[in-house]
Coordinates of C-alpha atoms in Angstrom, one line a residue:
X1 CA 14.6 11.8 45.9
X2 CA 15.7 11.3 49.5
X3 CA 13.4 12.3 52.5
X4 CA 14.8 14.5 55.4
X5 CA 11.9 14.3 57.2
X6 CA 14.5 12.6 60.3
X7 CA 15.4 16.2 60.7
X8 CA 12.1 16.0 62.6
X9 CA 14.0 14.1 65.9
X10 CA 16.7 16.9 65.7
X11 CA 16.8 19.4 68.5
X12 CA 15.3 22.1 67.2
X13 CA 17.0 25.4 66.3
X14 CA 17.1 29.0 68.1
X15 CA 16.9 30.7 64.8
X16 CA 16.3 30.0 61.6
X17 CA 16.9 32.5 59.0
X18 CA 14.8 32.3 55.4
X19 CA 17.2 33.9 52.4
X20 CA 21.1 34.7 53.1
X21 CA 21.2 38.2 51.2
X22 CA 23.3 40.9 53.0
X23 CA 20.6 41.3 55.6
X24 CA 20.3 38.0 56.9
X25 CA 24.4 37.8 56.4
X26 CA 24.7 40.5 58.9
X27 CA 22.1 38.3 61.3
X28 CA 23.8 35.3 60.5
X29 CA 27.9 37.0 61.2
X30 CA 26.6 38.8 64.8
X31 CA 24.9 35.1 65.5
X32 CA 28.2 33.3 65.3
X33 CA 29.3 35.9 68.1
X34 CA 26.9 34.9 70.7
X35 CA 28.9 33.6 73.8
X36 CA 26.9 30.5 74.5
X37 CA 26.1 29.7 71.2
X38 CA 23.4 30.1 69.3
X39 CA 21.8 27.4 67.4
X40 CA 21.1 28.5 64.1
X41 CA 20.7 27.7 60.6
X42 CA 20.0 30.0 57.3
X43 CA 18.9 28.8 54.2
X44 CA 18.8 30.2 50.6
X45 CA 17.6 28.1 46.9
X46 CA 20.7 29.6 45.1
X47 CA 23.6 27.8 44.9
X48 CA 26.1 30.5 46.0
X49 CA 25.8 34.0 47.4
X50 CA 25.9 36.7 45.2
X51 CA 25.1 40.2 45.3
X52 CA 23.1 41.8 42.3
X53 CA 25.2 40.8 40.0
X54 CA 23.7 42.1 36.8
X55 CA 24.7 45.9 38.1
X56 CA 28.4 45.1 39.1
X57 CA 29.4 47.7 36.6
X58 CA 33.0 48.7 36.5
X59 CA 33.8 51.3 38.9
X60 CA 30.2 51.7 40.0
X61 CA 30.5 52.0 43.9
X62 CA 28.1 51.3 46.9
X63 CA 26.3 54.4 47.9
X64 CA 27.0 54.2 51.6
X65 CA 31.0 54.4 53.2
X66 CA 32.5 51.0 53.8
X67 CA 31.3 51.1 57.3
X68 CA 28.3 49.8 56.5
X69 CA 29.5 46.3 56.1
X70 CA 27.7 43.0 57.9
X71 CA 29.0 44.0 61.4
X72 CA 31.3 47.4 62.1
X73 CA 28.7 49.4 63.2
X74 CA 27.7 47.6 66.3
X75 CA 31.1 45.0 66.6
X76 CA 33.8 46.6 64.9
X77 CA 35.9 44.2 66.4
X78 CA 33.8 40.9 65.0
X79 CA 36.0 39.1 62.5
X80 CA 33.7 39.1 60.2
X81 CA 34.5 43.2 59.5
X82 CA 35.4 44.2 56.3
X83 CA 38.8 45.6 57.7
X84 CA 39.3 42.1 58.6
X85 CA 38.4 40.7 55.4
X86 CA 41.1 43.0 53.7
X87 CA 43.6 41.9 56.1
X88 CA 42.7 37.9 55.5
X89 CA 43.2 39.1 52.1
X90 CA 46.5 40.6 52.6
X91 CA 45.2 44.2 50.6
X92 CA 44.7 46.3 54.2
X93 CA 48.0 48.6 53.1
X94 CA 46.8 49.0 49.1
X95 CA 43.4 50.2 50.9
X96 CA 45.2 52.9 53.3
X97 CA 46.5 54.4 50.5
X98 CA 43.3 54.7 48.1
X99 CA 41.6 55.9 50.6
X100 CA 38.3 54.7 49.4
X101 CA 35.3 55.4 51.8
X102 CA 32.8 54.4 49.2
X103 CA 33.9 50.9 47.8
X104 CA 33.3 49.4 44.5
X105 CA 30.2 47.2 44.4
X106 CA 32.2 44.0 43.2
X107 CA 34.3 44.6 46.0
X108 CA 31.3 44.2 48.2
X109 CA 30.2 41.5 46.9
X110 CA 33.5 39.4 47.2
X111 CA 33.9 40.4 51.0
X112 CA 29.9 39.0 51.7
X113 CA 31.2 36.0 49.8
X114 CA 34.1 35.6 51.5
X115 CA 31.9 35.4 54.8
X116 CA 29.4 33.2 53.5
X117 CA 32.3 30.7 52.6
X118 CA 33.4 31.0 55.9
X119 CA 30.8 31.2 58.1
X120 CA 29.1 28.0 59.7
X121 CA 25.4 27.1 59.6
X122 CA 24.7 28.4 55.9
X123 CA 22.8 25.9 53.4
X124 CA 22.7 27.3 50.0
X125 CA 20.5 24.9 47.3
X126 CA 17.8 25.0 49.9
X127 CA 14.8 26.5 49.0
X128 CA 12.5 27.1 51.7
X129 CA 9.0 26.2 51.1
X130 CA 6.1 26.6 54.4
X131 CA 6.6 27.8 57.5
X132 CA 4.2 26.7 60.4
X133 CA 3.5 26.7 64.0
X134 CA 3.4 23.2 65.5
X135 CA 0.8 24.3 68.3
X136 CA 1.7 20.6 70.2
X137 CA 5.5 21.4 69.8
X138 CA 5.5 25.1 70.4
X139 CA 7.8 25.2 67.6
X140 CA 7.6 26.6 63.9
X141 CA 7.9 24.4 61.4
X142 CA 10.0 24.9 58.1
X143 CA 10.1 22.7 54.9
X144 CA 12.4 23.3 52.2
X145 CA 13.5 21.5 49.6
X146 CA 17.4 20.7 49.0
X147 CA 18.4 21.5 45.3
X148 CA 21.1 20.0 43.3
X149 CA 23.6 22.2 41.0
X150 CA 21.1 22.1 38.2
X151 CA 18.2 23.3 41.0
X152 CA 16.3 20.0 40.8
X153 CA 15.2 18.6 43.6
X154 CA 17.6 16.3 45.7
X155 CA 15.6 15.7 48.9
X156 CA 12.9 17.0 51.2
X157 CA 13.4 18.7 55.2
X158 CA 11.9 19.8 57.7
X159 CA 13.4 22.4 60.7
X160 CA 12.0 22.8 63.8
X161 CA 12.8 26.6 65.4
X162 CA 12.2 28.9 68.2
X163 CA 12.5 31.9 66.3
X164 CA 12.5 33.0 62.4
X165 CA 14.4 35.5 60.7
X166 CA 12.7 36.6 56.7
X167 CA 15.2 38.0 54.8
X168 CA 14.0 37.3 51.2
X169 CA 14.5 40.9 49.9
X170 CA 13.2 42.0 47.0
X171 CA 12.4 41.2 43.5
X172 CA 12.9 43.3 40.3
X173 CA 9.8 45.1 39.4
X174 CA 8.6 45.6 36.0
X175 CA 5.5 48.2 35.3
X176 CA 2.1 46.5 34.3
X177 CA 2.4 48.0 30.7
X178 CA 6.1 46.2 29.7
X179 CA 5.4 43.1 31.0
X180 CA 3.9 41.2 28.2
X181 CA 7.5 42.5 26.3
X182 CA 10.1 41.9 29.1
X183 CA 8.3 38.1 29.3
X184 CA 9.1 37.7 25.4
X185 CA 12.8 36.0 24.9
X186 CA 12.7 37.3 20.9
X187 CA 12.1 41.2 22.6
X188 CA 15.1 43.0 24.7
X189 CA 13.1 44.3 27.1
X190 CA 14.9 43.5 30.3
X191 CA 15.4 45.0 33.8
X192 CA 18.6 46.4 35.0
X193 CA 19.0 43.6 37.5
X194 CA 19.9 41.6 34.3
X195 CA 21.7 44.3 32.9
X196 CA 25.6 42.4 32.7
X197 CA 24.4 39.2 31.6
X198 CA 22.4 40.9 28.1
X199 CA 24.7 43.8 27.6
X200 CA 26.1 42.7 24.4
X201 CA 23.2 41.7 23.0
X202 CA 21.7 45.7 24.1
X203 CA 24.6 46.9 22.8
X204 CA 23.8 45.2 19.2
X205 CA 20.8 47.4 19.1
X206 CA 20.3 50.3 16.4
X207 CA 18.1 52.4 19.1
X208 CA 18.4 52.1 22.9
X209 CA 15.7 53.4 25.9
X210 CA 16.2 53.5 29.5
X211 CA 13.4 53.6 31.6
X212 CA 14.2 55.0 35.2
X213 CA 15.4 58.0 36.9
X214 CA 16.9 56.8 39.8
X215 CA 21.3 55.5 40.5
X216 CA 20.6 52.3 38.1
X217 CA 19.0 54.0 35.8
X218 CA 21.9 56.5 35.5
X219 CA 24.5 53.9 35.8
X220 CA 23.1 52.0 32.5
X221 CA 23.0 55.8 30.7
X222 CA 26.2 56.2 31.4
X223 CA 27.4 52.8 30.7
X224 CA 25.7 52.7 27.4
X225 CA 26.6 56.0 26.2
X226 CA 30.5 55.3 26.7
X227 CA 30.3 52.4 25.0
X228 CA 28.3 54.5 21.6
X229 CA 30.6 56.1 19.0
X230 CA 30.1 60.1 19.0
X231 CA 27.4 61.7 17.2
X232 CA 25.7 57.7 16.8
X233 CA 24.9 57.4 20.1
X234 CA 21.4 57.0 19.6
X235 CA 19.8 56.8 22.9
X236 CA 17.1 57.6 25.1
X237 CA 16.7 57.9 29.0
X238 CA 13.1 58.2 30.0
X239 CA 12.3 59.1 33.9
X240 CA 8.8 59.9 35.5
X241 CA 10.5 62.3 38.3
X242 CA 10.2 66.1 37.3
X243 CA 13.8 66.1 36.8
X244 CA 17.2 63.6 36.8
X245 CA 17.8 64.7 40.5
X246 CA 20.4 64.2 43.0
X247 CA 19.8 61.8 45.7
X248 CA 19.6 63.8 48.9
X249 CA 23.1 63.4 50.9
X250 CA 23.7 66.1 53.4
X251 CA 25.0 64.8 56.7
X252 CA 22.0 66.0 58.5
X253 CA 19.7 64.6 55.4
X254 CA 21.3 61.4 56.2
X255 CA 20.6 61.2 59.8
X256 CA 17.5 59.6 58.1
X257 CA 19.3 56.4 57.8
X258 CA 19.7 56.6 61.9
X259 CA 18.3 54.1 64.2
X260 CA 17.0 58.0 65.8
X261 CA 14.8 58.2 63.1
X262 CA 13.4 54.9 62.2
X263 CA 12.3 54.5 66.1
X264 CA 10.7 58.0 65.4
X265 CA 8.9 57.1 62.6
X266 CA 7.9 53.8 63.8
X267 CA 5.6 55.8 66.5
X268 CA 4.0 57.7 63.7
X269 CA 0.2 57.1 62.9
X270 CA -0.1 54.8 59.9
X271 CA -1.3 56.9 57.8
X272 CA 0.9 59.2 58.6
X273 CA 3.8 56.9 58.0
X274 CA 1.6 56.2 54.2
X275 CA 1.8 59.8 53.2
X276 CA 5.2 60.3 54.1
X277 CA 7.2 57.6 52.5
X278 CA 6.3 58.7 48.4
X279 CA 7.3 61.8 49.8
X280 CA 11.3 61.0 50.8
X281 CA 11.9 59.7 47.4
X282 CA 14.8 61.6 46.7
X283 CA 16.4 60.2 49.8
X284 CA 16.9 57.0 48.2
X285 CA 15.6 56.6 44.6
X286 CA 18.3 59.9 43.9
X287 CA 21.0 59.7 41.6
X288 CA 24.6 60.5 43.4
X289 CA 26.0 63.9 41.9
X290 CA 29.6 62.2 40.9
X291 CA 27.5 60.0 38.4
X292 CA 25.1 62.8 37.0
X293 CA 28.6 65.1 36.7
X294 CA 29.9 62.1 34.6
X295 CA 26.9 61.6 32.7
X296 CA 26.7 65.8 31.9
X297 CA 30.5 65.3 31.4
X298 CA 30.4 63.0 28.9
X299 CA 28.1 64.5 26.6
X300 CA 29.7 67.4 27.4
X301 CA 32.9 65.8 25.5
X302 CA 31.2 64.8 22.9
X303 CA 29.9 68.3 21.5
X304 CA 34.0 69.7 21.9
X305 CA 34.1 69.2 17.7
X306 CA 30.6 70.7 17.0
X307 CA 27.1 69.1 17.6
X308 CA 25.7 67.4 19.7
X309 CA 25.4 63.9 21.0
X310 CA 22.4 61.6 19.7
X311 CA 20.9 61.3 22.7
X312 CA 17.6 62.6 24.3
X313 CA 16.9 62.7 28.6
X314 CA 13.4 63.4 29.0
X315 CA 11.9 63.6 32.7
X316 CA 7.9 63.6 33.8
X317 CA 7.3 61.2 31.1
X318 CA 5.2 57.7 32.0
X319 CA 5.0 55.2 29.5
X320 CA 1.5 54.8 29.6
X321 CA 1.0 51.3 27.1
X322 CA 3.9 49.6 24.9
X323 CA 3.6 47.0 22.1
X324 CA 5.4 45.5 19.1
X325 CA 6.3 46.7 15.7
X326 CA 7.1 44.4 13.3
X327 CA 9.2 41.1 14.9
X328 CA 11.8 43.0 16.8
X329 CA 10.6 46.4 17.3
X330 CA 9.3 48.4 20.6
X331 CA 6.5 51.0 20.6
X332 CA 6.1 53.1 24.0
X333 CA 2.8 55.4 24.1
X334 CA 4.5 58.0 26.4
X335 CA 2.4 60.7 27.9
X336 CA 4.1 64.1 29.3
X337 CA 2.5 64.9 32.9
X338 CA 3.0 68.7 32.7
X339 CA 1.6 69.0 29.1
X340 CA -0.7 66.6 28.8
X341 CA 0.6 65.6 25.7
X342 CA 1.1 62.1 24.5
X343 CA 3.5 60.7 21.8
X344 CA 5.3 57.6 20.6
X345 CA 8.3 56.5 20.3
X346 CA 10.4 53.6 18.7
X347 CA 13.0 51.8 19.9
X348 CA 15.0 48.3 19.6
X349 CA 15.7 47.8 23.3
X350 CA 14.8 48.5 26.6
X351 CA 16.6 48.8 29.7
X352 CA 13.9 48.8 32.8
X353 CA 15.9 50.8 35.4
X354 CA 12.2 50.9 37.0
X355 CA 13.4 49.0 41.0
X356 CA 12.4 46.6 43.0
X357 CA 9.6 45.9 45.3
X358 CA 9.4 43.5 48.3
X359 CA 8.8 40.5 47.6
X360 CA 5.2 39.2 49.6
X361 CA 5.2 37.4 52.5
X362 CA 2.4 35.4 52.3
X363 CA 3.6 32.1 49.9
X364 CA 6.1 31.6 52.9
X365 CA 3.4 32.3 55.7
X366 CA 0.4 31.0 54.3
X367 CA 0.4 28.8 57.2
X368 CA 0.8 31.5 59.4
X369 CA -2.5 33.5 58.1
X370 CA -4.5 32.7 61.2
X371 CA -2.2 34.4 63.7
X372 CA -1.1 37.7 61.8
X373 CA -2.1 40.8 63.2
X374 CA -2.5 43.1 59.8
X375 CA -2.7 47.2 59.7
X376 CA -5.9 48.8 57.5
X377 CA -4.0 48.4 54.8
X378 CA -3.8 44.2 55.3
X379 CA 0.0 44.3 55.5
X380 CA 1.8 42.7 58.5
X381 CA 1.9 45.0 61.9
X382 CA 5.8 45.0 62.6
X383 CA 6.9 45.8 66.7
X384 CA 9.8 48.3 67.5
X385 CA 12.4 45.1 67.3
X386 CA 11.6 43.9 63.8
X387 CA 8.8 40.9 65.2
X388 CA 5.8 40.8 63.3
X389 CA 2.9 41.0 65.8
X390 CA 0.9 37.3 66.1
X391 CA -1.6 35.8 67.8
X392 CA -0.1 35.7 71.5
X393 CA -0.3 31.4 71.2
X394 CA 2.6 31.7 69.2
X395 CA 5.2 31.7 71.9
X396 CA 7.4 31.9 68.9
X397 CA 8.8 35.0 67.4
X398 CA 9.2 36.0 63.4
X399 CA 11.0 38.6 62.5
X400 CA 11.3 40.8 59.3
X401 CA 14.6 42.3 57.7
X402 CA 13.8 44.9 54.5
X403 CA 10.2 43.5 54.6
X404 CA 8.8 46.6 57.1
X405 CA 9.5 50.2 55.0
X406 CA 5.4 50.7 56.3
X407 CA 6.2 51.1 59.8
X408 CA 9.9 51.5 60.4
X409 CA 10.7 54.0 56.9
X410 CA 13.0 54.4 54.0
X411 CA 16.1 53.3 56.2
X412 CA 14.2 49.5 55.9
X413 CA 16.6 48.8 52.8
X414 CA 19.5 50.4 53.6
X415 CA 22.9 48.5 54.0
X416 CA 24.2 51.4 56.9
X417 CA 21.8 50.0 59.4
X418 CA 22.0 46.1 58.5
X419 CA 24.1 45.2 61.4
X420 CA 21.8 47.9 63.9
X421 CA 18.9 46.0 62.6
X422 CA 20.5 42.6 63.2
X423 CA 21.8 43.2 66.8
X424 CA 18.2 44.8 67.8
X425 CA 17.1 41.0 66.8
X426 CA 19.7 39.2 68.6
X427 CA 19.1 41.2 71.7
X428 CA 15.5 40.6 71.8
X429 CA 15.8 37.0 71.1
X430 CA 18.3 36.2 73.1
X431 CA 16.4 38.4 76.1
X432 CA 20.1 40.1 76.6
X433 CA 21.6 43.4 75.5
X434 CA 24.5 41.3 74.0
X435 CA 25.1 43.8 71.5
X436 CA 24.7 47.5 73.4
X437 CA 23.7 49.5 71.2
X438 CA 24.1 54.1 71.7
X439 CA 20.9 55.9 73.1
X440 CA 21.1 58.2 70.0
X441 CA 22.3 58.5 67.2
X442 CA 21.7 61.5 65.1
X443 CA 22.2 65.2 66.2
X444 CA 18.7 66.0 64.5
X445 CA 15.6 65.5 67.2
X446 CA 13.1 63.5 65.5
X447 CA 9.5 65.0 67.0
X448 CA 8.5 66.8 69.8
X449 CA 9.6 63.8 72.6
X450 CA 13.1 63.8 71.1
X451 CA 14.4 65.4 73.8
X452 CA 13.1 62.8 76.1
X453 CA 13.8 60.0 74.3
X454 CA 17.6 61.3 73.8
X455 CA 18.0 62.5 77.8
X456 CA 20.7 59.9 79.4
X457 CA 20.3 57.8 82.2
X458 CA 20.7 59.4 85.7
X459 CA 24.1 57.8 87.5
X460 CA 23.1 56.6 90.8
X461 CA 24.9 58.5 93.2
X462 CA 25.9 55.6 95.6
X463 CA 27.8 53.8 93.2
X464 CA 31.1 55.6 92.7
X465 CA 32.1 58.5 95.3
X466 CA 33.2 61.4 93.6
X467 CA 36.1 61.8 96.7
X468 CA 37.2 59.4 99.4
X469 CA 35.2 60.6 102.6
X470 CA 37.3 60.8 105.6

């Protein structure tokens, strides 16, 4: 095993960027456009960039308009646009006349692939380990571990940076009482972030649940029930919401995804900001109506010769405990919230359509513990530009991307304000408004200061003359 400890004599780095999902992509694609240069260098433990690729269903598409790639929205002319990306791939015309504002997932994932092939300063097969503040240096500190094709370990490094960047996203969750059963290789529990890679094997099963009401959830229904002969479907789709409903997307609903609102929200009282969030659910955990109208479809179809189809959609249900029957078998102890009524049912697989959660910060940051300023709740206080507040010693900054829904709102993990997110971090930074970014950005006012907040800068009246004074 080689030591890269001689990184140590390097000189150290402006940024360095922990995880290279689409968020730190964004960071990473806006970077490279810094007149000047910016030293920087991002590091993720998988070997290649990829894009959750145990949902890239055929046909499913990405929930927000194409716009909402790495850069468009605050450098439409960066090269690393997904315009540009077409046009590299000679497909620009074939895309004209589609007219697709909502593109396919895979297609996503092959343009942020294509960047991250292209784009300097990337080290996949580096997992990053500690991150620390060298209080002699005024530097952080980051160790990682370089990883070989089969992820053992090839050598040890060290970084030395000004600033940080977290992007480590999220991680699958999987609900306290399926656990034990999703851990158990002989049992197909599994979530829907690994849905691709054990569909066959799901597919094999007499009797099929899915567990979760929100777009994956729906996506795995629908993909499972097309793929079930008529009148043997034999499924189940279990949700806790009160109903299968349709993701809020109004234009003036989605002005929640604005910059507008996230600086609104991130003045809000923090419990205030708590009580909210569980409440805007159907903002983002929704299911799009062209996928509920081909879910109803489809049954639909199959009742055109008599019958119905073999399958059962119950909302308000929580699966309350689950266990085996037998060597292959499921049990889930389901209780209705409305009737208070509890039941079981049998099944031989389940699909956990049940989310993800962000993954904690404090493995990376342990050695950051004594300078984090935390909120009541013991989660890290995040500024108005994505820094999370430390001890003023660290001259240093570290900031969050998708780690901060607590205090900047459900817009935290969505892809339409990646590259707003990622410019707000290079200005402050960089101590430049390289990237200038509109004073608003939604037509809605956000609380009762709106108008204040939204009112534009006066013109000094010395500076251009209306008419030539003779």
């Amino acid at each position: 095993m080689t030591d890269l400890s001689a990184d140590d004599h390097h000189r150290p780095h402006d940024l360095v960027g922990i995880g290279v999902g689409p968020f730190n992509l964004s960071l990473a694609a806006l970077a490279d456009g810094i007149h000047g240069g910016l030293a920087a260098a991002f590091y993720d433990q998988r070997p290649a960039f990829h894009w959750h690729p145990g949902m890239l269903l055929d046909g499913a598409t990405l929930q927000v308009p194409f716009l909402a790639d790495l850069v468009t929205l605050v450098d439409p002319a960066s090269p690393w646009s997904f315009l540009n990306y077409l046009r590299a791939r000679e497909r620009l015309y074939p895309f004209y006349f589609a007219e697709r504002f909502h593109i396919q997932r895979a297609e996503y994932d092959a343009y942020c692939r294509w960047v991250s092939e292209q784009l300097p300063g990337l080290h996949f097969g580096h997992q990053v380990d500690a991150v620390r503040w060298n209080t002699e240096r005024a530097l952080f500190e980051v160790d990682f571990t370089q990883l070989d094709h089969d992820g053992e370990v090839e050598a040890l490094g060290r970084a030395y940076t000004h600033n940080v960047a977290l992007g480590i996203g999220t991680e699958p969750y999987v609900p306290e009482p399926l656990k034990p059963l999703a851990d158990a290789p002989a049992v197909p529990v599994i979530h829907s972030a690994d849905y691709l890679d054990h569909r066959e094997r799901i597919l094999e099963a007499e009797h099929i649940t899915v567990v979760g009401s929100g777009q994956s959830g729906a996506e795995v229904f629908l993909d499972l029930l097309r793929a079930r002969p008529p009148g043997a479907e034999k499924l189940h789709w279990l949700a806790r919401t009160e109903a299968f409903s349709p993701m809020e997307y109004s234009k003036l609903g989605l002005e929640h995804f604005t910059p507008d609102y996230t600086a609104y929200f991130h003045t809000l009282p923090e419990h205030v900001r708590d009580e909210l969030v569980p409440h805007q659910w159907q903002l983002h955990k929704g299911i799009d109506a062209a996928t509920i109208a081909a879910i109803h479809d489809e049954l639909y179809r199959r009742t055109l010769h008599g019958g119905w189809p073999d399958a059962v959609l119950t909302p308000g249900v929580l699966v309350r405990t689950a266990g085996r029957v037998g060597a292959t078998r499921i049990e889930l102890h389901l209780e209705h919230g409305r009737q208070s009524g509890r039941s079981r049912l049998t099944t031989d697989a389940v699909v956990l359509a049940t989310g993800y959660r962000e993954r904690p910060l404090s493995r990376l940051l342990a050695g950051l513990d004594p300078y984090m300023c935390l909120d009541t709740s013991g989660r890290p206080r995040v500024d108005d530009t994505y820094r999370l507040v430390l001890d003023p010693s660290v001259t240093g900054s570290v900031y969050v991307q998708n780690a901060e829904r607590h205090t900047h709102g459900v817009g935290a993990p969505d892809l339409g304000l990646a590259a707003w997110r990622s410019a707000t971090i290079l200005n402050s930074l960089t101590g430049t408004e390289h990237y200038p970014l509109p004073r608003r950005t939604a037509f809605t006012t956000f609380g009762l200061d709106g108008q204040r907040r939204h009112r534009p800068m006066p013109v000094p009246r010395d500076l251009v003359p209306l008419t030539e004074v003779r």
